[in-house]
Tab-separated table of C-alpha atoms in Angstrom:
chain	number	residue	atom	x	y	z
A	1	UNK	CA	104.191	113.851	71.588
A	2	UNK	CA	104.300	116.731	74.358
A	3	UNK	CA	107.389	116.028	76.804
A	4	UNK	CA	107.022	116.057	80.218
A	5	UNK	CA	109.511	117.745	81.959
A	6	UNK	CA	109.467	117.662	86.539
A	7	UNK	CA	111.275	119.068	88.973
A	8	UNK	CA	111.849	117.582	92.683
A	9	UNK	CA	109.724	120.628	94.189
A	10	UNK	CA	106.353	119.748	91.036
A	11	UNK	CA	106.505	115.972	92.337
A	12	UNK	CA	106.292	116.980	96.133
A	13	UNK	CA	103.438	118.795	94.823
A	14	UNK	CA	102.225	116.260	93.233
A	15	UNK	CA	103.129	113.150	95.247
A	16	UNK	CA	101.494	115.407	98.818
A	17	UNK	CA	98.843	116.089	96.904
A	18	UNK	CA	97.997	112.211	96.256
A	19	UNK	CA	94.665	110.881	98.658
A	20	UNK	CA	94.000	106.992	99.790
A	21	UNK	CA	92.584	106.056	96.543
A	22	UNK	CA	95.186	107.588	94.141
A	23	UNK	CA	97.904	105.656	96.794
A	24	UNK	CA	95.182	102.361	96.428
A	25	UNK	CA	95.138	102.656	92.948
A	26	UNK	CA	99.126	103.712	92.145
A	27	UNK	CA	99.889	100.322	94.109
A	28	UNK	CA	97.438	97.977	92.881
A	29	UNK	CA	99.204	99.457	89.461
A	30	UNK	CA	102.476	98.471	90.536
A	31	UNK	CA	100.788	95.621	92.256
A	32	UNK	CA	99.742	94.183	88.453
A	33	UNK	CA	103.245	95.302	87.097
A	34	UNK	CA	104.602	92.613	89.662
A	35	UNK	CA	102.138	89.632	89.457
A	36	UNK	CA	103.430	89.636	85.638
A	37	UNK	CA	106.611	90.150	86.066
A	38	UNK	CA	106.935	87.781	88.484
A	39	UNK	CA	104.472	85.368	86.245
A	40	UNK	CA	104.526	86.083	82.300
A	41	UNK	CA	106.442	85.003	80.003
A	42	UNK	CA	108.522	86.178	76.705
A	43	UNK	CA	105.445	84.120	74.773
A	44	UNK	CA	102.766	85.785	76.588
A	45	UNK	CA	104.080	89.605	75.738
A	46	UNK	CA	103.906	91.061	77.946
A	47	UNK	CA	106.312	94.017	77.777
A	48	UNK	CA	106.295	93.831	82.458
A	49	UNK	CA	107.970	90.125	81.814
A	50	UNK	CA	110.912	89.479	83.686
A	51	UNK	CA	113.124	88.387	80.750
A	52	UNK	CA	112.635	92.743	79.463
A	53	UNK	CA	114.051	94.424	82.831
A	54	UNK	CA	118.253	93.731	82.517
A	55	UNK	CA	119.723	93.640	86.016
A	56	UNK	CA	120.776	97.547	87.024
A	57	UNK	CA	124.927	98.060	86.581
A	58	UNK	CA	126.443	100.562	88.398
A	59	UNK	CA	129.178	102.354	88.459
A	60	UNK	CA	131.555	102.743	90.976
A	61	UNK	CA	134.564	106.031	90.640
A	62	UNK	CA	137.369	105.917	92.977
A	63	UNK	CA	135.024	109.478	95.206
A	64	UNK	CA	133.312	107.128	96.614
A	65	UNK	CA	129.790	107.796	94.554
A	66	UNK	CA	128.326	104.740	93.579
A	67	UNK	CA	126.522	105.051	89.578
A	68	UNK	CA	123.109	102.760	88.680
A	69	UNK	CA	121.757	102.905	85.421
A	70	UNK	CA	118.620	101.176	85.813
A	71	UNK	CA	116.744	100.083	82.328
A	72	UNK	CA	112.455	99.020	81.840
A	73	UNK	CA	110.349	97.766	79.926
A	74	UNK	CA	106.408	97.485	80.377
A	75	UNK	CA	103.189	97.661	78.838
A	76	UNK	CA	103.069	101.061	78.277
A	77	UNK	CA	106.271	101.850	77.346
A	78	UNK	CA	110.834	101.946	77.591
A	79	UNK	CA	112.556	102.995	81.067
A	80	UNK	CA	115.187	104.618	82.845
A	81	UNK	CA	116.954	105.359	86.488
A	82	UNK	CA	120.256	107.046	85.784
A	83	UNK	CA	120.951	107.555	89.091
A	84	UNK	CA	123.964	109.045	91.965
A	85	UNK	CA	124.574	107.592	95.631
A	86	UNK	CA	127.240	107.724	98.171
A	87	UNK	CA	128.665	104.694	99.654
A	88	UNK	CA	127.724	104.106	103.942
A	89	UNK	CA	131.533	104.076	105.389
A	90	UNK	CA	132.657	103.163	109.141
A	91	UNK	CA	132.411	106.163	111.129
A	92	UNK	CA	133.049	105.027	114.640
A	93	UNK	CA	134.885	102.940	116.447
A	94	UNK	CA	132.239	100.118	116.663
A	95	UNK	CA	133.179	96.474	116.909
A	96	UNK	CA	132.543	93.685	114.205
A	97	UNK	CA	129.553	92.176	114.916
A	98	UNK	CA	130.158	88.609	115.766
A	99	UNK	CA	132.717	90.279	118.454
A	100	UNK	CA	129.056	91.666	120.108
A	101	UNK	CA	127.897	90.645	123.361
A	102	UNK	CA	124.447	90.209	122.242
A	103	UNK	CA	123.153	88.494	126.052
A	104	UNK	CA	122.902	90.682	128.649
A	105	UNK	CA	125.531	89.321	131.169
A	106	UNK	CA	128.229	91.689	132.100
A	107	UNK	CA	131.538	90.843	132.304
A	108	UNK	CA	133.717	92.185	135.870
A	109	UNK	CA	135.812	94.167	134.355
A	110	UNK	CA	131.887	96.069	132.757
A	111	UNK	CA	130.989	99.247	134.086
A	112	UNK	CA	129.211	100.888	131.998
A	113	UNK	CA	125.284	99.311	132.670
A	114	UNK	CA	124.996	100.184	128.059
A	115	UNK	CA	124.691	96.296	125.607
A	116	UNK	CA	126.546	96.008	122.776
A	117	UNK	CA	123.787	97.106	121.263
A	118	UNK	CA	123.264	100.850	123.403
A	119	UNK	CA	125.041	102.956	120.092
A	120	UNK	CA	123.458	101.892	116.722
A	121	UNK	CA	125.601	100.502	114.195
A	122	UNK	CA	127.546	102.218	111.567
A	123	UNK	CA	125.701	103.032	108.095
A	124	UNK	CA	126.264	106.500	106.686
A	125	UNK	CA	128.916	109.817	108.205
A	126	UNK	CA	126.994	112.273	109.391
A	127	UNK	CA	127.953	114.584	106.384
A	128	UNK	CA	126.894	112.249	104.142
A	129	UNK	CA	122.522	111.526	101.982
A	130	UNK	CA	122.399	108.199	100.860
A	131	UNK	CA	119.017	109.455	99.330
A	132	UNK	CA	120.281	108.854	94.908
A	133	UNK	CA	120.422	112.086	93.438
A	134	UNK	CA	118.727	111.519	89.462
A	135	UNK	CA	116.543	111.217	86.462
A	136	UNK	CA	114.222	109.057	85.504
A	137	UNK	CA	113.773	109.375	81.473
A	138	UNK	CA	110.404	107.778	79.720
A	139	UNK	CA	109.020	106.891	76.038
A	140	UNK	CA	106.047	105.484	74.613
A	141	UNK	CA	107.179	101.502	72.935
A	142	UNK	CA	108.301	103.728	69.908
A	143	UNK	CA	110.668	105.362	71.745
A	144	UNK	CA	109.185	109.412	71.145
A	145	UNK	CA	110.765	110.911	74.413
A	146	UNK	CA	107.555	110.476	76.741
A	147	UNK	CA	108.512	112.847	80.216
A	148	UNK	CA	111.733	113.129	82.118
A	149	UNK	CA	110.965	113.406	86.118
A	150	UNK	CA	113.788	113.633	88.641
A	151	UNK	CA	114.070	111.197	90.632
A	152	UNK	CA	115.035	111.859	94.327
A	153	UNK	CA	111.615	111.836	95.455
A	154	UNK	CA	110.169	108.991	93.476
A	155	UNK	CA	112.942	106.651	94.396
A	156	UNK	CA	111.658	106.614	98.513
A	157	UNK	CA	107.722	107.104	96.637
A	158	UNK	CA	107.859	104.016	94.263
A	159	UNK	CA	109.865	101.834	97.652
A	160	UNK	CA	107.623	102.907	100.332
A	161	UNK	CA	104.594	102.077	97.073
A	162	UNK	CA	105.524	98.119	97.360
A	163	UNK	CA	106.082	98.060	100.961
A	164	UNK	CA	103.312	98.729	102.264
A	165	UNK	CA	101.177	96.490	99.637
A	166	UNK	CA	101.733	93.737	102.562
A	167	UNK	CA	100.333	95.609	105.693
A	168	UNK	CA	97.839	97.216	103.561
A	169	UNK	CA	96.554	94.130	104.632
A	170	UNK	CA	98.160	93.549	107.795
A	171	UNK	CA	95.558	92.496	111.138
A	172	UNK	CA	97.453	94.444	112.937
A	173	UNK	CA	99.514	97.705	112.982
A	174	UNK	CA	98.971	99.438	116.251
A	175	UNK	CA	102.805	99.948	116.992
A	176	UNK	CA	105.385	100.789	113.915
A	177	UNK	CA	108.456	101.333	114.094
A	178	UNK	CA	110.392	102.850	111.974
A	179	UNK	CA	115.042	102.343	111.361
A	180	UNK	CA	115.608	105.882	109.782
A	181	UNK	CA	114.746	109.736	109.155
A	182	UNK	CA	115.250	110.121	105.248
A	183	UNK	CA	113.325	109.790	102.247
A	184	UNK	CA	112.723	106.054	102.240
A	185	UNK	CA	110.850	106.889	106.248
A	186	UNK	CA	109.116	109.821	105.438
A	187	UNK	CA	107.472	108.295	102.784
A	188	UNK	CA	106.927	104.975	104.403
A	189	UNK	CA	105.273	106.859	107.627
A	190	UNK	CA	103.402	108.506	105.693
A	191	UNK	CA	101.780	105.825	103.331
A	192	UNK	CA	101.278	104.295	106.813
A	193	UNK	CA	98.886	107.005	107.961
A	194	UNK	CA	97.199	107.278	104.961
A	195	UNK	CA	96.397	103.338	104.298
A	196	UNK	CA	95.799	103.006	107.973
A	197	UNK	CA	96.134	105.816	109.728
A	198	UNK	CA	93.336	105.308	112.745
A	199	UNK	CA	94.906	101.979	113.269
A	200	UNK	CA	98.402	103.109	113.726
A	201	UNK	CA	98.898	103.707	117.657
A	202	UNK	CA	102.179	104.065	118.370
A	203	UNK	CA	104.753	105.546	115.332
A	204	UNK	CA	108.647	105.032	116.980
A	205	UNK	CA	111.672	106.517	115.273
A	206	UNK	CA	114.397	105.092	116.146
A	207	UNK	CA	117.379	107.248	114.343
A	208	UNK	CA	120.781	108.790	116.098
A	209	UNK	CA	119.976	112.311	115.544
A	210	UNK	CA	117.098	113.492	116.662
A	211	UNK	CA	117.457	117.513	114.938
A	212	UNK	CA	117.246	114.745	112.277
A	213	UNK	CA	113.800	112.747	113.040
A	214	UNK	CA	112.240	115.779	114.214
A	215	UNK	CA	112.733	117.867	111.278
A	216	UNK	CA	110.973	113.950	109.061
A	217	UNK	CA	107.659	114.533	111.761
A	218	UNK	CA	107.984	117.990	111.711
A	219	UNK	CA	107.550	118.044	107.860
A	220	UNK	CA	105.007	114.997	107.724
A	221	UNK	CA	102.548	117.426	108.473
A	222	UNK	CA	103.963	120.711	107.537
A	223	UNK	CA	105.372	119.269	104.973
A	224	UNK	CA	105.775	122.735	103.110
A	225	UNK	CA	106.988	124.541	105.287
A	226	UNK	CA	110.664	125.715	106.376
A	227	UNK	CA	111.971	123.369	109.924
A	228	UNK	CA	111.753	124.587	112.861
A	229	UNK	CA	115.288	124.688	115.296
A	230	UNK	CA	115.211	122.497	117.653
A	231	UNK	CA	113.235	121.984	120.239
A	232	UNK	CA	111.013	124.211	118.955
A	233	UNK	CA	108.108	121.882	117.533
A	234	UNK	CA	104.907	123.168	115.681
A	235	UNK	CA	103.333	120.437	114.422
A	236	UNK	CA	100.069	120.712	113.717
A	237	UNK	CA	97.221	119.405	115.562
A	238	UNK	CA	94.414	116.528	114.126
A	239	UNK	CA	92.250	119.311	113.566
A	240	UNK	CA	95.136	121.249	111.704
A	241	UNK	CA	96.121	118.196	108.951
A	242	UNK	CA	94.678	115.565	107.408
A	243	UNK	CA	96.986	113.080	107.973
A	244	UNK	CA	96.679	110.432	111.008
A	245	UNK	CA	98.400	111.528	114.216
A	246	UNK	CA	99.418	108.921	116.459
A	247	UNK	CA	101.640	109.110	119.908
A	248	UNK	CA	105.338	109.656	118.261
A	249	UNK	CA	108.149	108.518	120.288
A	250	UNK	CA	111.955	109.460	118.671
A	251	UNK	CA	114.263	106.702	120.850
A	252	UNK	CA	118.710	107.353	120.283
A	253	UNK	CA	121.686	106.307	121.872
A	254	UNK	CA	121.894	108.890	123.840
A	255	UNK	CA	119.147	108.421	125.614
A	256	UNK	CA	120.497	106.347	128.841
A	257	UNK	CA	118.206	103.247	128.699
A	258	UNK	CA	118.464	103.162	124.620
A	259	UNK	CA	119.118	99.820	125.551
A	260	UNK	CA	116.209	98.968	127.057
A	261	UNK	CA	114.189	100.902	124.878
A	262	UNK	CA	115.907	99.844	121.489
A	263	UNK	CA	114.858	95.753	122.433
A	264	UNK	CA	110.963	96.508	124.021
A	265	UNK	CA	110.052	98.100	120.495
A	266	UNK	CA	111.663	95.999	118.615
A	267	UNK	CA	109.568	92.915	121.185
A	268	UNK	CA	105.963	95.527	120.926
A	269	UNK	CA	106.877	96.756	117.383
A	270	UNK	CA	103.608	94.764	115.160
A	271	UNK	CA	105.427	96.376	112.376
A	272	UNK	CA	108.470	97.380	111.581
A	273	UNK	CA	110.190	99.728	108.075
A	274	UNK	CA	114.461	99.363	107.855
A	275	UNK	CA	115.114	102.014	105.639
A	276	UNK	CA	119.647	102.674	106.292
A	277	UNK	CA	122.089	101.008	104.551
A	278	UNK	CA	123.254	100.396	106.563
A	279	UNK	CA	126.134	98.318	107.610
A	280	UNK	CA	125.335	95.615	110.282
A	281	UNK	CA	122.212	94.813	111.790
A	282	UNK	CA	120.028	97.230	113.289
A	283	UNK	CA	119.811	94.998	116.521
A	284	UNK	CA	120.208	91.674	118.097
A	285	UNK	CA	118.231	88.648	116.171
A	286	UNK	CA	118.317	86.778	119.902
A	287	UNK	CA	114.953	89.916	120.301
A	288	UNK	CA	113.075	88.958	117.644
A	289	UNK	CA	114.390	84.708	117.529
A	290	UNK	CA	113.671	83.720	121.258
A	291	UNK	CA	110.706	82.244	122.554
A	292	UNK	CA	109.349	85.731	123.246
A	293	UNK	CA	109.787	87.082	120.917
A	294	UNK	CA	108.440	84.367	118.162
A	295	UNK	CA	104.854	84.869	120.335
A	296	UNK	CA	103.928	88.313	118.341
A	297	UNK	CA	103.701	88.205	113.869
A	298	UNK	CA	105.089	91.324	112.618
A	299	UNK	CA	105.487	92.271	109.685
A	300	UNK	CA	109.448	93.956	108.441
A	301	UNK	CA	109.851	95.598	105.452
A	302	UNK	CA	113.891	95.816	105.071
A	303	UNK	CA	114.814	98.070	102.125
A	304	UNK	CA	118.334	100.466	102.940
A	305	UNK	CA	120.124	98.088	101.848
A	306	UNK	CA	121.512	96.959	98.099
A	307	UNK	CA	124.567	95.394	98.404
A	308	UNK	CA	126.150	92.380	99.855
A	309	UNK	CA	127.831	93.602	102.653
A	310	UNK	CA	125.508	95.374	103.436
A	311	UNK	CA	122.307	95.038	106.072
A	312	UNK	CA	120.087	95.739	108.418
A	313	UNK	CA	118.695	92.337	110.083
A	314	UNK	CA	120.785	89.508	111.873
A	315	UNK	CA	121.192	86.620	109.407
A	316	UNK	CA	119.420	84.303	111.949
A	317	UNK	CA	116.300	86.260	111.796
A	318	UNK	CA	115.712	85.428	107.884
A	319	UNK	CA	117.495	82.190	108.556
A	320	UNK	CA	114.388	80.872	111.035
A	321	UNK	CA	112.515	82.872	109.333
A	322	UNK	CA	113.126	79.597	106.886
A	323	UNK	CA	112.531	76.712	108.683
A	324	UNK	CA	110.042	74.443	108.280
A	325	UNK	CA	106.777	74.716	110.600
A	326	UNK	CA	106.458	72.042	112.522
A	327	UNK	CA	104.388	70.831	115.022
A	328	UNK	CA	106.186	70.088	118.054
A	329	UNK	CA	107.180	73.167	119.559
A	330	UNK	CA	105.954	73.765	123.409
A	331	UNK	CA	105.311	77.359	123.104
A	332	UNK	CA	103.360	79.409	120.994
A	333	UNK	CA	104.453	81.367	118.521
A	334	UNK	CA	103.592	83.365	114.962
A	335	UNK	CA	103.246	81.361	112.069
A	336	UNK	CA	106.193	81.830	109.387
A	337	UNK	CA	106.154	81.400	105.492
A	338	UNK	CA	109.103	79.618	104.960
A	339	UNK	CA	109.992	81.806	103.142
A	340	UNK	CA	111.328	85.406	102.694
A	341	UNK	CA	109.001	87.953	100.240
A	342	UNK	CA	111.425	89.621	97.472
A	343	UNK	CA	110.678	91.688	94.650
A	344	UNK	CA	112.779	90.046	93.034
A	345	UNK	CA	114.614	86.465	93.124
A	346	UNK	CA	116.711	87.538	91.326
A	347	UNK	CA	117.862	90.885	92.034
A	348	UNK	CA	118.334	89.751	95.853
A	349	UNK	CA	120.329	86.613	96.065
A	350	UNK	CA	123.474	88.704	93.863
A	351	UNK	CA	122.881	92.248	95.688
A	352	UNK	CA	120.127	91.660	99.806
A	353	UNK	CA	123.333	91.235	102.122
A	354	UNK	CA	120.153	89.667	104.839
A	355	UNK	CA	119.097	87.135	101.973
A	356	UNK	CA	123.152	86.017	101.065
A	357	UNK	CA	124.535	86.446	104.467
A	358	UNK	CA	121.601	83.796	105.816
A	359	UNK	CA	122.930	82.033	102.534
A	360	UNK	CA	119.650	81.335	101.051
A	361	UNK	CA	119.116	79.865	98.304
A	362	UNK	CA	115.459	80.615	94.783
A	363	UNK	CA	113.526	77.706	97.214
A	364	UNK	CA	114.025	79.742	100.371
A	365	UNK	CA	112.577	83.387	98.343
A	366	UNK	CA	109.183	84.430	97.462
A	367	UNK	CA	108.870	87.680	94.955
A	368	UNK	CA	105.623	89.444	95.772
A	369	UNK	CA	104.165	89.014	92.293
A	370	UNK	CA	103.053	85.888	93.060
A	371	UNK	CA	101.204	86.896	95.584
A	372	UNK	CA	98.652	89.440	94.876
A	373	UNK	CA	95.958	89.212	92.804
A	374	UNK	CA	96.304	91.515	89.484
A	375	UNK	CA	93.061	93.773	89.737
A	376	UNK	CA	91.122	92.519	87.543
A	377	UNK	CA	91.453	89.324	88.682
A	378	UNK	CA	90.222	91.619	92.593
A	379	UNK	CA	87.438	92.828	91.311
A	380	UNK	CA	85.432	89.868	90.796
A	381	UNK	CA	86.999	88.267	93.683
A	382	UNK	CA	84.573	91.097	94.534
A	383	UNK	CA	81.278	89.928	92.509
A	384	UNK	CA	82.060	85.921	94.446
A	385	UNK	CA	82.520	86.841	97.240
A	386	UNK	CA	79.674	90.583	98.153
A	387	UNK	CA	77.715	86.574	100.648
A	388	UNK	CA	80.899	84.670	101.738
A	389	UNK	CA	83.099	86.237	104.401
A	390	UNK	CA	86.206	86.161	101.818
A	391	UNK	CA	88.765	88.696	103.941
A	392	UNK	CA	88.966	91.197	100.831
A	393	UNK	CA	88.783	95.361	101.270
A	394	UNK	CA	85.926	97.562	98.241
A	395	UNK	CA	89.449	98.939	96.981
A	396	UNK	CA	93.295	98.299	96.306
A	397	UNK	CA	95.851	95.615	96.445
A	398	UNK	CA	94.676	92.033	97.597
A	399	UNK	CA	96.419	88.831	98.504
A	400	UNK	CA	96.432	85.170	96.502
A	401	UNK	CA	96.272	83.861	92.756
A	402	UNK	CA	92.397	85.564	92.201
A	403	UNK	CA	91.852	82.149	90.974
A	404	UNK	CA	88.939	80.634	93.520
A	405	UNK	CA	90.257	77.316	94.173
A	406	UNK	CA	86.945	75.165	95.956
A	407	UNK	CA	88.099	71.381	97.533
A	408	UNK	CA	85.311	68.836	98.146
A	409	UNK	CA	83.523	70.440	100.677
A	410	UNK	CA	83.485	74.308	98.660
A	411	UNK	CA	85.865	75.563	100.618
A	412	UNK	CA	89.440	77.695	99.470
A	413	UNK	CA	92.141	75.252	99.095
A	414	UNK	CA	93.463	74.862	102.542
A	415	UNK	CA	97.004	75.783	100.713
A	416	UNK	CA	95.871	79.162	99.407
A	417	UNK	CA	93.971	79.786	103.311
A	418	UNK	CA	97.303	78.664	105.059
A	419	UNK	CA	99.156	81.852	102.975
A	420	UNK	CA	96.865	84.401	103.696
A	421	UNK	CA	96.952	83.515	107.278
A	422	UNK	CA	100.402	83.952	107.379
A	423	UNK	CA	100.150	86.542	105.298
A	424	UNK	CA	98.060	88.843	107.245
A	425	UNK	CA	99.052	87.915	110.698
A	426	UNK	CA	102.510	85.716	110.138
A	427	UNK	CA	106.017	86.354	110.557
A	428	UNK	CA	106.786	87.730	107.515
A	429	UNK	CA	109.687	88.880	106.213
A	430	UNK	CA	109.604	91.789	102.814
A	431	UNK	CA	113.112	92.208	101.162
A	432	UNK	CA	113.228	95.098	98.476
A	433	UNK	CA	116.516	96.006	96.382
A	434	UNK	CA	114.181	97.925	93.352
A	435	UNK	CA	113.577	97.335	90.076
A	436	UNK	CA	113.524	99.443	87.474
A	437	UNK	CA	110.543	98.248	86.728
A	438	UNK	CA	108.345	100.066	89.779
A	439	UNK	CA	110.285	103.410	88.448
A	440	UNK	CA	108.947	103.404	84.960
A	441	UNK	CA	104.879	102.155	86.751
A	442	UNK	CA	105.034	104.011	88.835
A	443	UNK	CA	106.406	107.123	86.473
A	444	UNK	CA	104.054	106.576	84.119
A	445	UNK	CA	101.595	106.915	87.101
A	446	UNK	CA	102.705	110.222	87.491
A	447	UNK	CA	103.225	111.879	84.484
A	448	UNK	CA	99.132	111.034	83.567
A	449	UNK	CA	98.088	112.575	87.021
A	450	UNK	CA	100.583	115.715	86.160
A	451	UNK	CA	99.581	115.919	82.512
A	452	UNK	CA	96.053	115.972	84.583
A	453	UNK	CA	96.351	118.690	87.010
A	454	UNK	CA	98.323	121.091	85.123
A	455	UNK	CA	101.755	120.077	86.237
A	456	UNK	CA	105.354	120.647	85.593
A	457	UNK	CA	106.180	121.843	81.690
A	458	UNK	CA	105.475	120.716	78.818
A	459	UNK	CA	106.836	120.864	75.721
A	460	UNK	CA	105.155	120.240	72.335
A	461	UNK	CA	106.583	118.669	69.527
A	462	UNK	CA	109.749	117.854	71.729
């Protein structure tokens, strides 16, 4: 069997050549793997079963670097990703979150008009990069080497591929807000624009550095050009780029009204991607937990924090999201699902700071694999739904068990209908810390595409 080697440049060229149809196919392949991960047992003999997915091992050295070892099994073979990351550190004298005032009140001695969140929480020193650097090794079922892939770009891509599965099915995606301007932010934005571009009217990027956000926008529309130096802006028009071009705003703490803009942007967002390794919440809980904040349904994907002491969302936001629905509200609010959606219950209960600090248990989280149909079930449901009002797309990932459950009146079971209503229109939080299975499954598909398109280096009889 030949060995395919994909450098970082090869991976970048391949990922940027992907069309919307390619993305939908890759998502469906990943959705099938996650479905099997969540629902299969060892007796099923499925290679994606959670029993065959070891929890990743972290090796932290005294230089602050953390190396992750992520072995995994799929239905096509096995693989392991080994990547090294920098540890986030405090870089400014910001007080702890408990000491910050979340109200708009000022003390008599306060002469400034700024709030505690006029400066974003600490994450990573400006000179540091938290981009995972390393490689992904793939082998077939017999253990023969199949591919060696630079993992720097794939890690962000596969994370965004999973995050945008639920985003793809949202009813309203008009206002998209993204925290961060690194590779994770880039791929979340790019996939969102590929999947729902014409429907995204506003894109807000919130980041400490204006220059970094500016470079991200330039790369979106000219991915292979060297970025220019601010203040020159050379983003191509819609006639030049195939990628949709919403109205774009960059929000940084240097703005004199950052606190007001942050609050209004969060409140107005229909989808929020949090992609930073933050040590403290990115915004006050009250923005979303108050009566005004609860009126609108939002999809929030928090994928930047990956250790128990790291958080992007205030624990109160998660606690409110898992509260059971009751009928004695005196005000209108978006539907809650009673659970946080995660990539892996086991991994998130051990590693996700938001889940841990909110004190959530296994009954209050649900794996995304349990909410996604297999490809074969989605195709069957589309055939059955041709004469019905089911909200199914023509292709791509679909929500639900795939089993058409009917009541006495021949209608879809109320529980599944309520689940779909929540996932499409309600307040949904998706938390991901990453799975080796995701790397292996997406890596296998990308190697196949690279071989078909003549990308990379092939070594025969390796």
